[in-house]
PDB file of C-alpha atoms and ligand atoms in Angstrom:
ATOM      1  CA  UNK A 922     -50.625-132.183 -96.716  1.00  0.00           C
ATOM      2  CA  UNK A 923     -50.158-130.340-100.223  1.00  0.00           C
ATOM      3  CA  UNK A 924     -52.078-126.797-100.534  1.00  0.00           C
ATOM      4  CA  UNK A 925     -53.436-125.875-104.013  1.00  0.00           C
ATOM      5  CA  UNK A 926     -55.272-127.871-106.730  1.00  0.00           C
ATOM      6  CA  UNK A 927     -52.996-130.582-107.330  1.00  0.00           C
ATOM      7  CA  UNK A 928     -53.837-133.306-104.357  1.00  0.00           C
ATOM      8  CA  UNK A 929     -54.501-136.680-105.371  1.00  0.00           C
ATOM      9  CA  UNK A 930     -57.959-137.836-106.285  1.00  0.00           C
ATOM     10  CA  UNK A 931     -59.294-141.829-106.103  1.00  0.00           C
ATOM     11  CA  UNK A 932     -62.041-143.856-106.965  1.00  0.00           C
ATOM     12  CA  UNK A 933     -64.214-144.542-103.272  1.00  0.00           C
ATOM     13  CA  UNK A 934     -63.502-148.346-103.172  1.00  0.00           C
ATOM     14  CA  UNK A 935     -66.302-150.708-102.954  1.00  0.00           C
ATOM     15  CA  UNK A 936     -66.899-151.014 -99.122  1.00  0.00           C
ATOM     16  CA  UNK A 937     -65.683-147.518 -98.203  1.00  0.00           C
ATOM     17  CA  UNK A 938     -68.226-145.058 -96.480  1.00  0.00           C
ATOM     18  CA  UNK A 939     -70.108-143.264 -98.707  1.00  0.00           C
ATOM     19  CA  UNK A 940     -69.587-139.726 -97.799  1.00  0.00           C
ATOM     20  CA  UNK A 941     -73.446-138.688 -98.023  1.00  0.00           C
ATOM     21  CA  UNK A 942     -72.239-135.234 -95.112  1.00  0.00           C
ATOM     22  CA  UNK A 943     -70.053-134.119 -98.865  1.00  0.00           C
ATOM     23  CA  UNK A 944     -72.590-135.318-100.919  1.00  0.00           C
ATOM     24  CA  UNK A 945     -75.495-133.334 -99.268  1.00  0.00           C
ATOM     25  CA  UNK A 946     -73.330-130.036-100.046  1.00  0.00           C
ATOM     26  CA  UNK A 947     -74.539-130.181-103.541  1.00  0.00           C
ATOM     27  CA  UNK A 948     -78.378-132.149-103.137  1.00  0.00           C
ATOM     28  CA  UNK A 949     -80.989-131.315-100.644  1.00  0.00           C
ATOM     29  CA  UNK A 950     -81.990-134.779 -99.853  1.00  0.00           C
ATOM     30  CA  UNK A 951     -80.404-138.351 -99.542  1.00  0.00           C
ATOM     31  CA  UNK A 952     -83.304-139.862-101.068  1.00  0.00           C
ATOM     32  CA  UNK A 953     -82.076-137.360-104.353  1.00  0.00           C
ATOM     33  CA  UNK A 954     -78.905-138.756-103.994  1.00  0.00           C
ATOM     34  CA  UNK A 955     -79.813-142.161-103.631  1.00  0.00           C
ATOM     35  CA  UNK A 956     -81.535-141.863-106.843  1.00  0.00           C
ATOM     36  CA  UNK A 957     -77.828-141.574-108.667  1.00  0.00           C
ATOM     37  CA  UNK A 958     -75.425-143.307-106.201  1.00  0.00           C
ATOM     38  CA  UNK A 959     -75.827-146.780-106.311  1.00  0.00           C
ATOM     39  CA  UNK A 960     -75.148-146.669-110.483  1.00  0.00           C
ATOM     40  CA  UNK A 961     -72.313-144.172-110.294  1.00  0.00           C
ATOM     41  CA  UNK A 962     -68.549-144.431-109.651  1.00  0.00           C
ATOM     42  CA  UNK A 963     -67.807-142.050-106.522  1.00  0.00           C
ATOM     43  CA  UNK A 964     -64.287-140.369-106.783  1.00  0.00           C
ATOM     44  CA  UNK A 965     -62.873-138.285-103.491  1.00  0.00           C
ATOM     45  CA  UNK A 966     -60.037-136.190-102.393  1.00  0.00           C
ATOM     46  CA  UNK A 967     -58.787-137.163 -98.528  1.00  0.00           C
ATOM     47  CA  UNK A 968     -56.999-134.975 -96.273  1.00  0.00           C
ATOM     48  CA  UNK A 969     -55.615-136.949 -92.817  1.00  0.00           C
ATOM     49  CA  UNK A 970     -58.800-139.449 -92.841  1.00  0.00           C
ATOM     50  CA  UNK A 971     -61.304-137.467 -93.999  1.00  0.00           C
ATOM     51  CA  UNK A 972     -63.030-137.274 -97.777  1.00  0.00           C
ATOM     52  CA  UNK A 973     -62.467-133.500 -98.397  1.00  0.00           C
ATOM     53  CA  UNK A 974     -63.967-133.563-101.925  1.00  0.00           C
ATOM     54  CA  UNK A 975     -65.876-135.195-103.810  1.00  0.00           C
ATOM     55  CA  UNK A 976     -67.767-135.844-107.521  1.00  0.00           C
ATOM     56  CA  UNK A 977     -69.840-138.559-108.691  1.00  0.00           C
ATOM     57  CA  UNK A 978     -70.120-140.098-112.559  1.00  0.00           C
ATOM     58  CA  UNK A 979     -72.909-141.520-113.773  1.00  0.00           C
ATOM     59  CA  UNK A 980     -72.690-143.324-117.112  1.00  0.00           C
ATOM     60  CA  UNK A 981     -76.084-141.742-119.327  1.00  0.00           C
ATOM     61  CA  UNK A 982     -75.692-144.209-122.714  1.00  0.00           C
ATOM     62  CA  UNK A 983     -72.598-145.315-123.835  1.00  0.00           C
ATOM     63  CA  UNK A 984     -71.239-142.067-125.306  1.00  0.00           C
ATOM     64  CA  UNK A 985     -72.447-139.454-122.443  1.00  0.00           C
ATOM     65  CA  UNK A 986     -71.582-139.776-118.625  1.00  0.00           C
ATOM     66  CA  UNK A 987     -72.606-137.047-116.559  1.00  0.00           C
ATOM     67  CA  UNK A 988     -71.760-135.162-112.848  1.00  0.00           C
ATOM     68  CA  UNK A 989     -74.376-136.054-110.652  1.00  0.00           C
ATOM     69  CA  UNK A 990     -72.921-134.302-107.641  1.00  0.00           C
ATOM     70  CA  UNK A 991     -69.611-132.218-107.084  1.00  0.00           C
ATOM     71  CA  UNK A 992     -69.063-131.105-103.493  1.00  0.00           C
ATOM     72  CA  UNK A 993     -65.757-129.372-101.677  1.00  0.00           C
ATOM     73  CA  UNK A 994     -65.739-129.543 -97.781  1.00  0.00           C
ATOM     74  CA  UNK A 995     -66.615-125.504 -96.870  1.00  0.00           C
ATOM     75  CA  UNK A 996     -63.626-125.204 -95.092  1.00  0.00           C
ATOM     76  CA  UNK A 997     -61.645-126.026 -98.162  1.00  0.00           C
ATOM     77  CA  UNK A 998     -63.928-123.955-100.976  1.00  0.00           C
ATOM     78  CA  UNK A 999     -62.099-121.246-102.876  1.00  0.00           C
ATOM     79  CA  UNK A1000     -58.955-123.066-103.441  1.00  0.00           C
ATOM     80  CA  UNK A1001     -59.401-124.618-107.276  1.00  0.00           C
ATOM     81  CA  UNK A1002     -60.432-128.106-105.434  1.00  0.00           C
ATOM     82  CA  UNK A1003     -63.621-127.581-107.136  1.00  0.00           C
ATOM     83  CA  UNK A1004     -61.838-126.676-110.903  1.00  0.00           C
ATOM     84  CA  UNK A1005     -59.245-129.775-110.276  1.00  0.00           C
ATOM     85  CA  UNK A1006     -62.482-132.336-110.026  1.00  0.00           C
ATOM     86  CA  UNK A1007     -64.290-130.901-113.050  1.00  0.00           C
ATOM     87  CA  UNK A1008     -60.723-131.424-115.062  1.00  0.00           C
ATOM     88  CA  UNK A1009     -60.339-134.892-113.292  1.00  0.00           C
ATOM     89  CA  UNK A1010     -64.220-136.272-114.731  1.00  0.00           C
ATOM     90  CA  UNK A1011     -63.399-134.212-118.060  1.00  0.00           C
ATOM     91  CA  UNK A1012     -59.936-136.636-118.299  1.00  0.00           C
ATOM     92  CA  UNK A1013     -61.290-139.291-117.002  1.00  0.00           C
ATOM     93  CA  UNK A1014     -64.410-139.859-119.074  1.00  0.00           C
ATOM     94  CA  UNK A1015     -62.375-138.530-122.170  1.00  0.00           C
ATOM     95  CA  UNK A1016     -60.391-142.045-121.578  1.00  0.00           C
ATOM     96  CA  UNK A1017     -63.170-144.067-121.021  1.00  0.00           C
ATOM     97  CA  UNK A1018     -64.198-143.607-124.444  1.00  0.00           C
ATOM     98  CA  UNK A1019     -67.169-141.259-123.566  1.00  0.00           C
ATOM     99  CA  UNK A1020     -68.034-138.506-126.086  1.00  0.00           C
ATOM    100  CA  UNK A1021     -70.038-135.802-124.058  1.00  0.00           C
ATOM    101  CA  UNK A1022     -69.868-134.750-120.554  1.00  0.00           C
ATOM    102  CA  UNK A1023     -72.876-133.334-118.911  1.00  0.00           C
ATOM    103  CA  UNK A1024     -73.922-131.668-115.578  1.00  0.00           C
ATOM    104  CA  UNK A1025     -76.592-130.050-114.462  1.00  0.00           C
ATOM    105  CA  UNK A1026     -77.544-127.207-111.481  1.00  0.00           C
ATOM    106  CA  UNK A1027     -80.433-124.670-110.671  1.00  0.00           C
ATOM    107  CA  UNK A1028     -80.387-122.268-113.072  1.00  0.00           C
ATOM    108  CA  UNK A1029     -80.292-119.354-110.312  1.00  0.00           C
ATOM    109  CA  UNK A1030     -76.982-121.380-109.320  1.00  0.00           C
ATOM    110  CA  UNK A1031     -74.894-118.559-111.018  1.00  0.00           C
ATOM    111  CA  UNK A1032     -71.312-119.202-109.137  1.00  0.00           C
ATOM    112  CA  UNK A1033     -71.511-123.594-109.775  1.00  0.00           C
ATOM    113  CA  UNK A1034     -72.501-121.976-113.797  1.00  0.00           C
ATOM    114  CA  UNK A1035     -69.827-119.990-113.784  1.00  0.00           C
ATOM    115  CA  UNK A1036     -66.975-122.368-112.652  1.00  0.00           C
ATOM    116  CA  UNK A1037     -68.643-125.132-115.059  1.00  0.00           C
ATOM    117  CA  UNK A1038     -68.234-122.513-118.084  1.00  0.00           C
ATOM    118  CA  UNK A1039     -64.585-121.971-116.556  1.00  0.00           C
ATOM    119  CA  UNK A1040     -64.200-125.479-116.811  1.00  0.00           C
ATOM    120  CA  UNK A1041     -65.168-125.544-120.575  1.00  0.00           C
ATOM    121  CA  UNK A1042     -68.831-126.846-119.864  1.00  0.00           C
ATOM    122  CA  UNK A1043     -71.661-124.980-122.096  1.00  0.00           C
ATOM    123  CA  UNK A1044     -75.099-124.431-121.760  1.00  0.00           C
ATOM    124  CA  UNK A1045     -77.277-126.489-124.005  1.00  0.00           C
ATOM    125  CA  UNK A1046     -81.142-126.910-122.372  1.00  0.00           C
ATOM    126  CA  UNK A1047     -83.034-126.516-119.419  1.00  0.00           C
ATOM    127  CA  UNK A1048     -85.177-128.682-117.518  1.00  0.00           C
ATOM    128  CA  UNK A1049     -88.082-127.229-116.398  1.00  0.00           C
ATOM    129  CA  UNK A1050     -89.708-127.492-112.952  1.00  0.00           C
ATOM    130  CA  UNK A1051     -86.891-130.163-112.113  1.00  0.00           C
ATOM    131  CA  UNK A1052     -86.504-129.207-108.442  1.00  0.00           C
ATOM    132  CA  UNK A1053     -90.369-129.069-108.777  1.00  0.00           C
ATOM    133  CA  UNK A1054     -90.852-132.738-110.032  1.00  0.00           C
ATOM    134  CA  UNK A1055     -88.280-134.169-107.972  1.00  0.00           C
ATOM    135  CA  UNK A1056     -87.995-132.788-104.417  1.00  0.00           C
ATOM    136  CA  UNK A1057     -91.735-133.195-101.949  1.00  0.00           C
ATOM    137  CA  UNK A1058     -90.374-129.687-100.339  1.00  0.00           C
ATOM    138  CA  UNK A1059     -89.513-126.831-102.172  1.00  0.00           C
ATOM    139  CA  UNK A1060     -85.779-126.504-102.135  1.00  0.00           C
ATOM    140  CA  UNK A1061     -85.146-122.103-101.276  1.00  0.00           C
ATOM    141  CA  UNK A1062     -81.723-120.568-102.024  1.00  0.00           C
ATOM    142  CA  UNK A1063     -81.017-116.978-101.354  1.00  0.00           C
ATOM    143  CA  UNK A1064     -84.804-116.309-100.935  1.00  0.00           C
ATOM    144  CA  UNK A1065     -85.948-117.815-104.181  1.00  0.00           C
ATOM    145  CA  UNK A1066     -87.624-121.344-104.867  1.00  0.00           C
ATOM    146  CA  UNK A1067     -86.001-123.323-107.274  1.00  0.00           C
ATOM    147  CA  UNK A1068     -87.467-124.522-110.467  1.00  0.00           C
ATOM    148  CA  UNK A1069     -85.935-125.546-113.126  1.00  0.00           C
ATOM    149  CA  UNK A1070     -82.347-127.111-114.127  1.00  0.00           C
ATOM    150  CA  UNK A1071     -79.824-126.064-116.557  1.00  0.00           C
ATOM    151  CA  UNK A1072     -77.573-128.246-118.438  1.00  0.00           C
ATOM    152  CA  UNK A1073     -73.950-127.527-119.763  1.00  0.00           C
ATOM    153  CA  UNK A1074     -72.242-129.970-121.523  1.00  0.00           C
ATOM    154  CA  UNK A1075     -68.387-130.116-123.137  1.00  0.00           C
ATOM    155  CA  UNK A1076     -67.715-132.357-125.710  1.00  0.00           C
ATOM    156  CA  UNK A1077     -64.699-134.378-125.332  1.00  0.00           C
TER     157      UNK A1077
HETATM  158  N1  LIG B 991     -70.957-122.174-103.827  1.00  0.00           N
HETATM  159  C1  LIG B 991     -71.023-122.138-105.165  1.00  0.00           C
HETATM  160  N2  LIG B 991     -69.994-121.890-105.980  1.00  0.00           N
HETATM  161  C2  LIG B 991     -68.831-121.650-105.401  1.00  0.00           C
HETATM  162  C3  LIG B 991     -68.684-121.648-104.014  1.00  0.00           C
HETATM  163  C4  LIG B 991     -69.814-121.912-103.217  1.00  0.00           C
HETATM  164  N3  LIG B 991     -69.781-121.930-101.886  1.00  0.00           N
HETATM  165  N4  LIG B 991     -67.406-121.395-103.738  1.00  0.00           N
HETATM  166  C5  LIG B 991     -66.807-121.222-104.920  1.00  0.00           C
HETATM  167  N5  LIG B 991     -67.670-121.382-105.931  1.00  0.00           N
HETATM  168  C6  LIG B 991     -67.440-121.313-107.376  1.00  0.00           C
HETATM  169  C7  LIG B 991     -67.281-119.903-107.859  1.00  0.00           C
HETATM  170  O1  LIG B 991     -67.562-119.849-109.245  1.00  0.00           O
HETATM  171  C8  LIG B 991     -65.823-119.668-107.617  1.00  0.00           C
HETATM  172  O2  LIG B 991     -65.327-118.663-108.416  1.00  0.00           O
HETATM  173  P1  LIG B 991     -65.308-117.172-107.808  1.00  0.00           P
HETATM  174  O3  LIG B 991     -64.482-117.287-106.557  1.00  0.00           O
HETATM  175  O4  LIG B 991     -64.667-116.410-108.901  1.00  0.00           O
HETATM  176  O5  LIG B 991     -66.740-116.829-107.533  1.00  0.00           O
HETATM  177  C9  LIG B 991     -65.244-121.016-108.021  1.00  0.00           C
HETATM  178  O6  LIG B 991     -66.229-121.966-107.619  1.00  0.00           O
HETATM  179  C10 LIG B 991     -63.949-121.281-107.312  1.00  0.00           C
HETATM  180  O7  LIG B 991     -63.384-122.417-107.902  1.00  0.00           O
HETATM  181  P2  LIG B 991     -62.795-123.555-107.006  1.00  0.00           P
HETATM  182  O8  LIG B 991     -61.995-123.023-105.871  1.00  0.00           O
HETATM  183  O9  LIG B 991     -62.124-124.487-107.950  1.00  0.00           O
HETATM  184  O10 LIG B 991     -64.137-124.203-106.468  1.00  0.00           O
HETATM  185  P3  LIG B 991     -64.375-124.949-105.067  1.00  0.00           P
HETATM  186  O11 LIG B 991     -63.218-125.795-104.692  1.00  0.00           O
HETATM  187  O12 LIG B 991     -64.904-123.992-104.073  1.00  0.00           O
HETATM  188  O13 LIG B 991     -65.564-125.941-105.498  1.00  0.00           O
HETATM  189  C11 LIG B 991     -67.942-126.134-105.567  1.00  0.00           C
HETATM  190  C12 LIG B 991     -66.715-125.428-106.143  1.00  0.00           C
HETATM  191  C13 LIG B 991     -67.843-127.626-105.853  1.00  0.00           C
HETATM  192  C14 LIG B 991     -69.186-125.537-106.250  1.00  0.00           C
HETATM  193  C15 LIG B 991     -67.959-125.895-104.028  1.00  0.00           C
HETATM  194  O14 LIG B 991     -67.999-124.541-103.773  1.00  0.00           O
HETATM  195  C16 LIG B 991     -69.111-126.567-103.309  1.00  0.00           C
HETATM  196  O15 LIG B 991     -68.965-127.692-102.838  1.00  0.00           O
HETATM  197  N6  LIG B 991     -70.261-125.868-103.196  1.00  0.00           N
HETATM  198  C17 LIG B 991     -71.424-126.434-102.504  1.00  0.00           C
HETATM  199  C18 LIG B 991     -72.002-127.632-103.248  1.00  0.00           C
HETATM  200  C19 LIG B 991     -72.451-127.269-104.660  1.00  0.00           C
HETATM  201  O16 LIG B 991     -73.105-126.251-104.894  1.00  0.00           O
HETATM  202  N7  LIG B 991     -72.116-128.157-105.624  1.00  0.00           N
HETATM  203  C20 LIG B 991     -72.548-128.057-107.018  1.00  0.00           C
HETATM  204  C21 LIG B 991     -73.996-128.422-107.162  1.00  0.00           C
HETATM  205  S1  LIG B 991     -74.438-128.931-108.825  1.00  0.00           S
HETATM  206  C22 LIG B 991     -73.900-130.547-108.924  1.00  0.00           C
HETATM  207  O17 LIG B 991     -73.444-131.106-107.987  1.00  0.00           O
HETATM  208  C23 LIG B 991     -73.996-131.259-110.253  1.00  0.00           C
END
């Protein structure tokens, strides 16, 4: 299969498994993703079989779509899979006729901030007590609960 950034990245077709084992890379719980997936176009990168990669677009009003979810199989992390999707949804919504691009992450997330702002995403608010709100359990990374959400967006 090709190394690097540039392998080929589809739509999920309607019928196809839903790969939830990518999806839960980037959200705690399949009831969070549930909450985004059934009104969102799924796009994946495959490697022999197997979805490798993945983002998810969710249309917010005609002019902004945003990431719900971004995930890279761990064995294939650290390769610019990751920087290739975020320029794939930039493209892609860009020709769709969307204006703004949005995503959002804990705002301890400082690596996913970090490749976002690589990718031309800035930050613009933050939603507070998100992962409070939204998750029953609180969600601990590295030690610390998370809280709240911050937002990046790149106009198109
Ligand atoms: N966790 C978080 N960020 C990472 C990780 C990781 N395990 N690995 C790489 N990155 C970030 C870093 O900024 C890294 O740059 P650095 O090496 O200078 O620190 C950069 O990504 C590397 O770029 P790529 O190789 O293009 O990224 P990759 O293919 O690894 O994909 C991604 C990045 C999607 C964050 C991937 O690591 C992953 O799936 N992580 C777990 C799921 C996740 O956190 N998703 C985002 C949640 S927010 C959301 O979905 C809207």
């Amino acid at each position: 299969m090709k190394k690097g950034p540039d392998r080929q990245i589809r739509r999920l077709l309607t019928g196809e498994k839903i790969p939830y084992y990518l999806l839960l890379l980037a959200d705690e719980t399949t009831e969070g993703i549930n909450r985004y997936i059934y009104e969102s176009d799924i796009y994946i990168i495959e490697n022999e079989g197997r979805f490798i990669a993945v983002y998810v677009l969710q249309p917010v009003d005609s002019s902004v779509i945003e990431i719900k979810n971004i995930a890279v199989d761990r064995e294939y992390q650290g390769q610019g899979i990751g920087l290739s999707l975020l320029s794939d949804a930039i493209r892609r919504a860009g020709e769709e006729g969307y204006s703004e691009i949005i995503i959002g992450t804990a705002d301890l997330a400082a690596r996913q901030i970090s490749l976002y702002e690589k990718a031309g995403f800035k930050k613009y608010a933050i939603k507070k007590d998100f992962y409070l709100r939204l998750y029953p359990d609180p969600i601990i990374e590295n030690g610390v609960q998370l809280r709240d959400m911050v937002m990046l967006k790149k106009v198109l």
